[in-house]
Amino acid sequence: MSIEQELTQAYKQSATRIKRPEELDARIEQLYRKQSFQKQTKLHAVKKSWTLRIIVAGLLLTSMGFSTPYIFHFKDEIIDYMLHNGQLGTYDAMLAQQMRESLKEVKQTLPTEGKAIFYSQKLKSLLPKTSSIPIAIITNPYVWKVEKEWEMQLTEANPDLQMPDSLTETLTFIGGQKDQPFGGSLSAADMESLHELEKRVKKEKPEETWLPLPRPEIESVDHPVYTTTYENESTDIIHITMEVFTDKSNVQLRSNLKAQEQIVIGQQSAIYALAQPFLYSDTDQYQSVFWMDSLEDETILYTIGSSDLDMTKAELTSIAEQFIH
């Protein structure tokens, strides 16, 4: 089955589970449509209809088809969010390290704010199973190193993205970027490049290859992402990511989870997850606590995460408590 057919099937399967109720049931971010969807894309852009989020790098990886049952499901008037457990086959730690080196080499060739799509047959055993070609998205975001300058970026972008003053009592600011901590996601404009890469793989059958993605003429602000990185007293790195949703999204995500738990922070429902193994970190793991903050006309998805082995669920939860009033 071609990737266009897989995307069509995934979109249809998602659409059959989504109804448009009076209370505004769910929205989906970053719509993937290929050539057969180009006509629909224009129509959906006007109506702000359903979209399908497909993430191919980071803690949570979307599969095509969502055949596994979800572990957690929570929603508000903007986001309908499902977390699936995507099991791996055999995972080779040495191979994972080799892949990380390959990803770093590609990143070093990218310009600032550049993005590329990377293919390797070896990724099949390192990522949650999907019937599409094994790929990862590599980004080289601009990083703000001065805390005050980054705070100005957040304030100008959205006044709801203020970082608690109490964070600096125990954490040291490292940097801020308008991207996920690991990799990134594809936009609808990237689908032509994805199709080009798929054709190259089928024709040349390379062990691995990559393709730079063109920068859009107009930057999309439909789904902005902001990650602030801190270091604690033990030099553990903590990423605080805030994703802003203003249109309805159905977010279905898959990760290889060793542990997961639904928790309550104050009156806020949240999820703790331990992804292990985890390709994008030298420690082969990533812990996170994440929750949704439902505001009047937007929802902010918060993720507090770290790949350090010494990091504990209690410390991640303690940081999250500073955001939840």
Short mmCIF file of N, CA and C in Angstrom, two decimals, residues 169-264:
data_model
loop_
_atom_site.label_atom_id
_atom_site.label_comp_id
_atom_site.label_asym_id
_atom_site.label_seq_id
_atom_site.Cartn_x
_atom_site.Cartn_y
_atom_site.Cartn_z
N GLU A 169 14.35 29.42 41.04
CA GLU A 169 14.87 29.16 42.38
C GLU A 169 15.64 27.85 42.43
N THR A 170 15.27 26.90 41.58
CA THR A 170 15.93 25.59 41.59
C THR A 170 16.50 25.18 40.24
N LEU A 171 16.16 25.92 39.18
CA LEU A 171 16.59 25.54 37.83
C LEU A 171 17.37 26.68 37.17
N THR A 172 18.28 26.31 36.28
CA THR A 172 19.07 27.28 35.53
C THR A 172 18.66 27.25 34.07
N PHE A 173 18.37 28.41 33.52
CA PHE A 173 17.95 28.52 32.12
C PHE A 173 19.09 28.13 31.19
N ILE A 174 18.80 27.27 30.21
CA ILE A 174 19.79 26.84 29.22
C ILE A 174 19.49 27.44 27.85
N GLY A 175 18.22 27.45 27.45
CA GLY A 175 17.88 27.99 26.14
C GLY A 175 16.41 27.82 25.83
N GLY A 176 15.96 28.49 24.79
CA GLY A 176 14.57 28.38 24.35
C GLY A 176 14.51 28.27 22.84
N GLN A 177 13.56 27.50 22.33
CA GLN A 177 13.43 27.33 20.89
C GLN A 177 11.96 27.13 20.52
N LYS A 178 11.63 27.51 19.29
CA LYS A 178 10.26 27.36 18.80
C LYS A 178 10.17 26.04 18.05
N ASP A 179 10.33 24.96 18.81
CA ASP A 179 10.34 23.63 18.24
C ASP A 179 10.25 22.62 19.38
N GLN A 180 10.01 21.36 19.04
CA GLN A 180 10.03 20.29 20.01
C GLN A 180 11.47 20.04 20.48
N PRO A 181 11.66 19.38 21.63
CA PRO A 181 13.03 19.07 22.06
C PRO A 181 13.74 18.12 21.12
N PHE A 182 12.98 17.20 20.51
CA PHE A 182 13.56 16.20 19.62
C PHE A 182 12.82 16.22 18.29
N GLY A 183 13.55 16.48 17.21
CA GLY A 183 12.94 16.37 15.89
C GLY A 183 11.82 17.36 15.67
N GLY A 184 10.86 16.98 14.86
CA GLY A 184 9.76 17.87 14.54
C GLY A 184 8.64 17.11 13.86
N SER A 185 7.76 17.84 13.20
CA SER A 185 6.63 17.22 12.52
C SER A 185 6.56 17.74 11.09
N LEU A 186 5.85 17.01 10.25
CA LEU A 186 5.68 17.40 8.85
C LEU A 186 4.46 18.26 8.69
N SER A 187 4.53 19.21 7.77
CA SER A 187 3.37 20.02 7.42
C SER A 187 2.78 19.50 6.12
N ALA A 188 1.62 20.01 5.78
CA ALA A 188 1.00 19.60 4.52
C ALA A 188 1.89 19.95 3.33
N ALA A 189 2.64 21.06 3.45
CA ALA A 189 3.52 21.47 2.36
C ALA A 189 4.70 20.52 2.19
N ASP A 190 5.00 19.72 3.22
CA ASP A 190 6.13 18.79 3.14
C ASP A 190 5.78 17.48 2.45
N MET A 191 4.52 17.27 2.14
CA MET A 191 4.11 15.98 1.61
C MET A 191 4.72 15.68 0.25
N GLU A 192 4.94 16.71 -0.57
CA GLU A 192 5.57 16.49 -1.86
C GLU A 192 6.99 15.95 -1.69
N SER A 193 7.72 16.50 -0.71
CA SER A 193 9.07 16.02 -0.44
C SER A 193 9.06 14.61 0.12
N LEU A 194 8.07 14.31 0.95
CA LEU A 194 7.95 12.95 1.48
C LEU A 194 7.71 11.96 0.35
N HIS A 195 6.87 12.34 -0.60
CA HIS A 195 6.58 11.49 -1.75
C HIS A 195 7.84 11.30 -2.60
N GLU A 196 8.62 12.37 -2.75
CA GLU A 196 9.87 12.29 -3.51
C GLU A 196 10.85 11.34 -2.83
N LEU A 197 10.93 11.41 -1.51
CA LEU A 197 11.82 10.52 -0.77
C LEU A 197 11.36 9.07 -0.91
N GLU A 198 10.07 8.85 -0.84
CA GLU A 198 9.54 7.49 -0.98
C GLU A 198 9.90 6.91 -2.35
N LYS A 199 9.77 7.71 -3.40
CA LYS A 199 10.12 7.24 -4.75
C LYS A 199 11.60 6.92 -4.84
N ARG A 200 12.44 7.75 -4.22
CA ARG A 200 13.88 7.50 -4.23
C ARG A 200 14.21 6.18 -3.53
N VAL A 201 13.55 5.94 -2.41
CA VAL A 201 13.79 4.72 -1.64
C VAL A 201 13.38 3.49 -2.45
N LYS A 202 12.23 3.55 -3.09
CA LYS A 202 11.76 2.41 -3.88
C LYS A 202 12.64 2.14 -5.09
N LYS A 203 13.14 3.22 -5.70
CA LYS A 203 13.95 3.06 -6.92
C LYS A 203 15.39 2.67 -6.62
N GLU A 204 16.02 3.36 -5.66
CA GLU A 204 17.45 3.16 -5.42
C GLU A 204 17.73 2.18 -4.29
N LYS A 205 16.74 1.96 -3.42
CA LYS A 205 16.89 1.06 -2.28
C LYS A 205 18.16 1.36 -1.45
N PRO A 206 18.35 2.60 -1.02
CA PRO A 206 19.53 2.93 -0.23
C PRO A 206 19.38 2.42 1.20
N GLU A 207 20.51 2.21 1.87
CA GLU A 207 20.43 1.83 3.28
C GLU A 207 19.91 3.01 4.09
N GLU A 208 20.37 4.22 3.75
CA GLU A 208 19.83 5.41 4.36
C GLU A 208 20.06 6.60 3.43
N THR A 209 19.18 7.59 3.54
CA THR A 209 19.28 8.79 2.73
C THR A 209 18.48 9.88 3.41
N TRP A 210 18.66 11.11 2.98
CA TRP A 210 17.87 12.19 3.57
C TRP A 210 17.62 13.28 2.54
N LEU A 211 16.64 14.10 2.83
CA LEU A 211 16.20 15.13 1.89
C LEU A 211 15.88 16.40 2.67
N PRO A 212 16.52 17.52 2.32
CA PRO A 212 16.17 18.79 2.99
C PRO A 212 14.76 19.22 2.60
N LEU A 213 14.04 19.79 3.53
CA LEU A 213 12.69 20.25 3.26
C LEU A 213 12.71 21.75 2.99
N PRO A 214 12.02 22.19 1.96
CA PRO A 214 12.01 23.63 1.64
C PRO A 214 11.30 24.42 2.73
N ARG A 215 11.83 25.61 3.00
CA ARG A 215 11.17 26.47 3.98
C ARG A 215 9.96 27.12 3.33
N PRO A 216 8.83 27.16 4.02
CA PRO A 216 7.63 27.77 3.43
C PRO A 216 7.82 29.27 3.23
N GLU A 217 7.17 29.79 2.21
CA GLU A 217 7.25 31.23 1.96
C GLU A 217 6.63 32.02 3.10
N ILE A 218 5.58 31.46 3.68
CA ILE A 218 4.92 32.10 4.82
C ILE A 218 4.95 31.10 5.97
N GLU A 219 5.55 31.48 7.09
CA GLU A 219 5.63 30.59 8.23
C GLU A 219 4.24 30.37 8.82
N SER A 220 3.92 29.11 9.09
CA SER A 220 2.62 28.78 9.67
C SER A 220 2.64 29.06 11.16
N VAL A 221 1.59 29.71 11.64
CA VAL A 221 1.46 29.96 13.08
C VAL A 221 0.22 29.26 13.62
N ASP A 222 -0.28 28.30 12.87
CA ASP A 222 -1.50 27.59 13.26
C ASP A 222 -1.30 26.79 14.54
N HIS A 223 -0.12 26.24 14.69
CA HIS A 223 0.12 25.38 15.84
C HIS A 223 1.53 25.64 16.39
N PRO A 224 1.74 26.78 17.05
CA PRO A 224 3.07 27.12 17.55
C PRO A 224 3.50 26.23 18.71
N VAL A 225 4.80 25.94 18.76
CA VAL A 225 5.40 25.11 19.80
C VAL A 225 6.57 25.86 20.41
N TYR A 226 6.67 25.86 21.73
CA TYR A 226 7.73 26.56 22.43
C TYR A 226 8.34 25.63 23.48
N THR A 227 9.68 25.46 23.42
CA THR A 227 10.36 24.60 24.38
C THR A 227 11.41 25.41 25.13
N THR A 228 11.31 25.41 26.45
CA THR A 228 12.30 26.06 27.31
C THR A 228 13.10 24.97 28.01
N THR A 229 14.41 25.07 27.94
CA THR A 229 15.28 24.04 28.52
C THR A 229 15.99 24.58 29.76
N TYR A 230 15.94 23.77 30.82
CA TYR A 230 16.57 24.13 32.08
C TYR A 230 17.53 23.03 32.52
N GLU A 231 18.36 23.38 33.50
CA GLU A 231 19.25 22.41 34.14
C GLU A 231 19.06 22.52 35.64
N ASN A 232 18.95 21.36 36.33
CA ASN A 232 18.80 21.41 37.79
C ASN A 232 20.17 21.36 38.47
N GLU A 233 20.17 21.31 39.79
CA GLU A 233 21.43 21.34 40.55
C GLU A 233 22.29 20.12 40.27
N SER A 234 21.68 19.03 39.83
CA SER A 234 22.42 17.80 39.51
C SER A 234 22.83 17.75 38.04
N THR A 235 22.67 18.88 37.35
CA THR A 235 22.98 19.02 35.91
C THR A 235 22.09 18.15 35.03
N ASP A 236 20.95 17.74 35.52
CA ASP A 236 19.96 17.05 34.70
C ASP A 236 19.25 18.09 33.83
N ILE A 237 18.97 17.73 32.58
CA ILE A 237 18.31 18.63 31.64
C ILE A 237 16.80 18.38 31.67
N ILE A 238 16.04 19.46 31.75
CA ILE A 238 14.57 19.39 31.76
C ILE A 238 14.04 20.25 30.62
N HIS A 239 13.17 19.69 29.80
CA HIS A 239 12.53 20.42 28.72
C HIS A 239 11.08 20.72 29.11
N ILE A 240 10.68 21.96 28.96
CA ILE A 240 9.29 22.36 29.21
C ILE A 240 8.72 22.84 27.88
N THR A 241 7.81 22.06 27.33
CA THR A 241 7.25 22.35 26.01
C THR A 241 5.80 22.78 26.14
N MET A 242 5.44 23.84 25.45
CA MET A 242 4.07 24.35 25.42
C MET A 242 3.60 24.40 23.97
N GLU A 243 2.54 23.66 23.67
CA GLU A 243 1.96 23.63 22.33
C GLU A 243 0.60 24.32 22.38
N VAL A 244 0.38 25.28 21.52
CA VAL A 244 -0.83 26.08 21.55
C VAL A 244 -1.78 25.64 20.43
N PHE A 245 -2.98 25.25 20.80
CA PHE A 245 -4.01 24.84 19.85
C PHE A 245 -5.15 25.86 19.89
N THR A 246 -5.50 26.38 18.72
CA THR A 246 -6.64 27.28 18.64
C THR A 246 -7.75 26.73 17.75
N ASP A 247 -7.44 25.76 16.91
CA ASP A 247 -8.43 25.08 16.08
C ASP A 247 -8.64 23.68 16.61
N LYS A 248 -9.79 23.10 16.34
CA LYS A 248 -10.12 21.78 16.86
C LYS A 248 -9.16 20.73 16.31
N SER A 249 -8.66 19.87 17.18
CA SER A 249 -7.68 18.86 16.78
C SER A 249 -7.98 17.52 17.42
N ASN A 250 -7.82 16.48 16.62
CA ASN A 250 -7.84 15.12 17.14
C ASN A 250 -6.40 14.64 17.13
N VAL A 251 -5.79 14.51 18.30
CA VAL A 251 -4.39 14.16 18.41
C VAL A 251 -4.28 12.71 18.86
N GLN A 252 -3.80 11.83 17.99
CA GLN A 252 -3.62 10.42 18.32
C GLN A 252 -2.13 10.11 18.22
N LEU A 253 -1.54 9.71 19.34
CA LEU A 253 -0.09 9.60 19.43
C LEU A 253 0.32 8.22 19.93
N ARG A 254 1.48 7.79 19.45
CA ARG A 254 1.97 6.46 19.81
C ARG A 254 3.40 6.57 20.33
N SER A 255 3.68 5.86 21.42
CA SER A 255 5.02 5.81 21.97
C SER A 255 5.27 4.43 22.54
N ASN A 256 6.54 4.03 22.57
CA ASN A 256 6.89 2.77 23.20
C ASN A 256 7.03 3.03 24.70
N LEU A 257 6.04 2.67 25.47
CA LEU A 257 5.99 3.01 26.89
C LEU A 257 6.34 1.83 27.78
N LYS A 258 7.25 2.06 28.71
CA LYS A 258 7.56 1.06 29.73
C LYS A 258 6.67 1.25 30.94
N ALA A 259 6.30 2.50 31.22
CA ALA A 259 5.43 2.80 32.36
C ALA A 259 4.56 3.99 31.99
N GLN A 260 3.34 3.99 32.49
CA GLN A 260 2.43 5.10 32.28
C GLN A 260 1.43 5.13 33.42
N GLU A 261 0.98 6.33 33.76
CA GLU A 261 0.07 6.47 34.90
C GLU A 261 -0.72 7.76 34.76
N GLN A 262 -2.00 7.68 35.02
CA GLN A 262 -2.81 8.89 35.06
C GLN A 262 -2.75 9.44 36.48
N ILE A 263 -2.36 10.71 36.61
CA ILE A 263 -2.17 11.32 37.91
C ILE A 263 -3.01 12.59 38.01
N VAL A 264 -3.10 13.14 39.21
CA VAL A 264 -3.80 14.40 39.43
C VAL A 264 -2.84 15.36 40.11
#
